[in-house]
């Protein structure tokens, strides 16, 4: 309810507001909302035509695109090996770009449709809900209409901003299109986690005249502005995504191929070179020897991912629009990794 009250004040277009009570807004035209998800917050589809597979039960050919992420049926033991092999990226340190696995064609479905970011599982099973509660609140409490005044902006979250130029161009166009669909009403960008810095990059590349015309507000939910120590942990042992039935070590095989993870490493703007990030019996790791850390855990590409995308992390130019930063509290957050989690560290 508190979130609904807060958003009801922020996302209506100020010139048309008539405040009835502090928690209720009466307006002629609400500001349309575009939902931009974070890492893992977009559906992923694949079509395959492979000459070889990692396990005999894995399919080599699909007649059409099928749901790859999130698909709970693909996360069971053994079958998960097929899933990981299909979702992996291959990095070329000459072109500084990634490609899908041979014989795998990946696409991100549902551009503009809010349902693909409200539920990352197309079956709409509860483990795959994402922006669902916010979408329902906008519709039920504030009178929004999906695919008209609520839009979705999914993207390939595996890749960093250096490979997501198409997304930035499409997001700009989606803003303009949504503005027109809603009687020339400025748009509110409601973003989560990695969607925060992704959207910031788009805004930084627009003129002030464009932003004054098309943007009402930029609302960020727990945006990863300065990176995260958790990214260091994921490169080392993986992340189970909060699911007890998934093994970190298995998922790591795919996660460490994603340049976006390198982009989410701690930023030198807010972490000191002397601040310990990983602690072991023989050696401590800080930003000053982070490259050596990746060598020691045998993930040298992680440093290349950082080099390719760090310039975006270091550009904190103001977006030039009204900004509201929302964040949680009393949530356990990783601030230091210790040796017991990394048995192979020196």
Short mmCIF file of N, CA and C in Angstrom, two decimals, residues 4 32 43 113 130 150 165-166 183 185 209-210 218 230 241-242 244 264-265 271 295 304 323 342:
data_model
loop_
_atom_site.label_atom_id
_atom_site.label_comp_id
_atom_site.label_asym_id
_atom_site.label_seq_id
_atom_site.Cartn_x
_atom_site.Cartn_y
_atom_site.Cartn_z
N UNK A 4 2.09 1.80 -3.46
CA UNK A 4 1.02 2.32 -4.30
C UNK A 4 0.81 3.80 -4.07
N UNK A 32 2.00 7.39 -18.56
CA UNK A 32 2.21 5.97 -18.89
C UNK A 32 3.54 5.48 -18.33
N UNK A 43 12.22 -12.65 -20.46
CA UNK A 43 12.07 -13.98 -21.04
C UNK A 43 13.09 -14.17 -22.17
N UNK A 113 5.41 -5.40 -24.56
CA UNK A 113 4.35 -6.09 -23.80
C UNK A 113 4.75 -6.19 -22.33
N UNK A 130 7.66 -11.43 -11.71
CA UNK A 130 8.71 -10.40 -11.60
C UNK A 130 8.07 -9.04 -11.28
N UNK A 150 0.76 0.84 -19.73
CA UNK A 150 1.87 0.07 -19.16
C UNK A 150 2.54 -0.69 -20.29
N UNK A 165 23.42 -1.77 -27.88
CA UNK A 165 23.06 -0.52 -28.55
C UNK A 165 21.66 -0.58 -29.15
N UNK A 166 21.28 -1.75 -29.67
CA UNK A 166 19.95 -1.89 -30.25
C UNK A 166 18.87 -1.65 -29.20
N UNK A 183 -2.01 10.21 -25.63
CA UNK A 183 -2.39 11.62 -25.81
C UNK A 183 -1.25 12.58 -25.51
N UNK A 185 1.40 12.29 -23.61
CA UNK A 185 1.68 12.39 -22.18
C UNK A 185 3.08 11.88 -21.88
N UNK A 209 16.10 18.66 -24.71
CA UNK A 209 14.81 18.97 -25.33
C UNK A 209 13.95 17.71 -25.44
N UNK A 210 14.57 16.61 -25.85
CA UNK A 210 13.85 15.34 -25.98
C UNK A 210 13.35 14.88 -24.61
N UNK A 218 11.91 9.24 -13.70
CA UNK A 218 12.75 8.06 -13.76
C UNK A 218 12.76 7.47 -12.35
N UNK A 230 28.53 -9.11 -4.92
CA UNK A 230 27.92 -10.39 -5.29
C UNK A 230 28.42 -10.86 -6.65
N UNK A 241 20.24 -18.35 -7.54
CA UNK A 241 19.06 -17.53 -7.85
C UNK A 241 17.99 -17.63 -6.76
N UNK A 242 18.42 -18.02 -5.57
CA UNK A 242 17.49 -18.11 -4.46
C UNK A 242 16.62 -19.35 -4.47
N UNK A 244 16.36 -23.28 -3.79
CA UNK A 244 17.06 -24.31 -3.01
C UNK A 244 17.40 -25.54 -3.84
N UNK A 264 28.75 -5.46 -13.68
CA UNK A 264 28.18 -5.29 -12.35
C UNK A 264 29.21 -5.47 -11.23
N UNK A 265 30.48 -5.59 -11.56
CA UNK A 265 31.52 -5.67 -10.54
C UNK A 265 31.62 -4.32 -9.81
N UNK A 271 34.30 2.20 -4.37
CA UNK A 271 35.14 1.29 -3.60
C UNK A 271 36.58 1.79 -3.65
N UNK A 295 42.29 -14.45 -12.63
CA UNK A 295 43.26 -15.45 -13.10
C UNK A 295 43.31 -16.61 -12.11
N UNK A 304 38.14 -9.06 -19.02
CA UNK A 304 37.86 -8.49 -20.34
C UNK A 304 36.45 -7.89 -20.36
N UNK A 323 14.23 12.28 -10.87
CA UNK A 323 14.67 10.94 -10.46
C UNK A 323 14.16 10.63 -9.04
N UNK A 342 35.97 -20.26 -1.30
CA UNK A 342 36.79 -20.41 -2.50
C UNK A 342 37.97 -21.33 -2.18
#
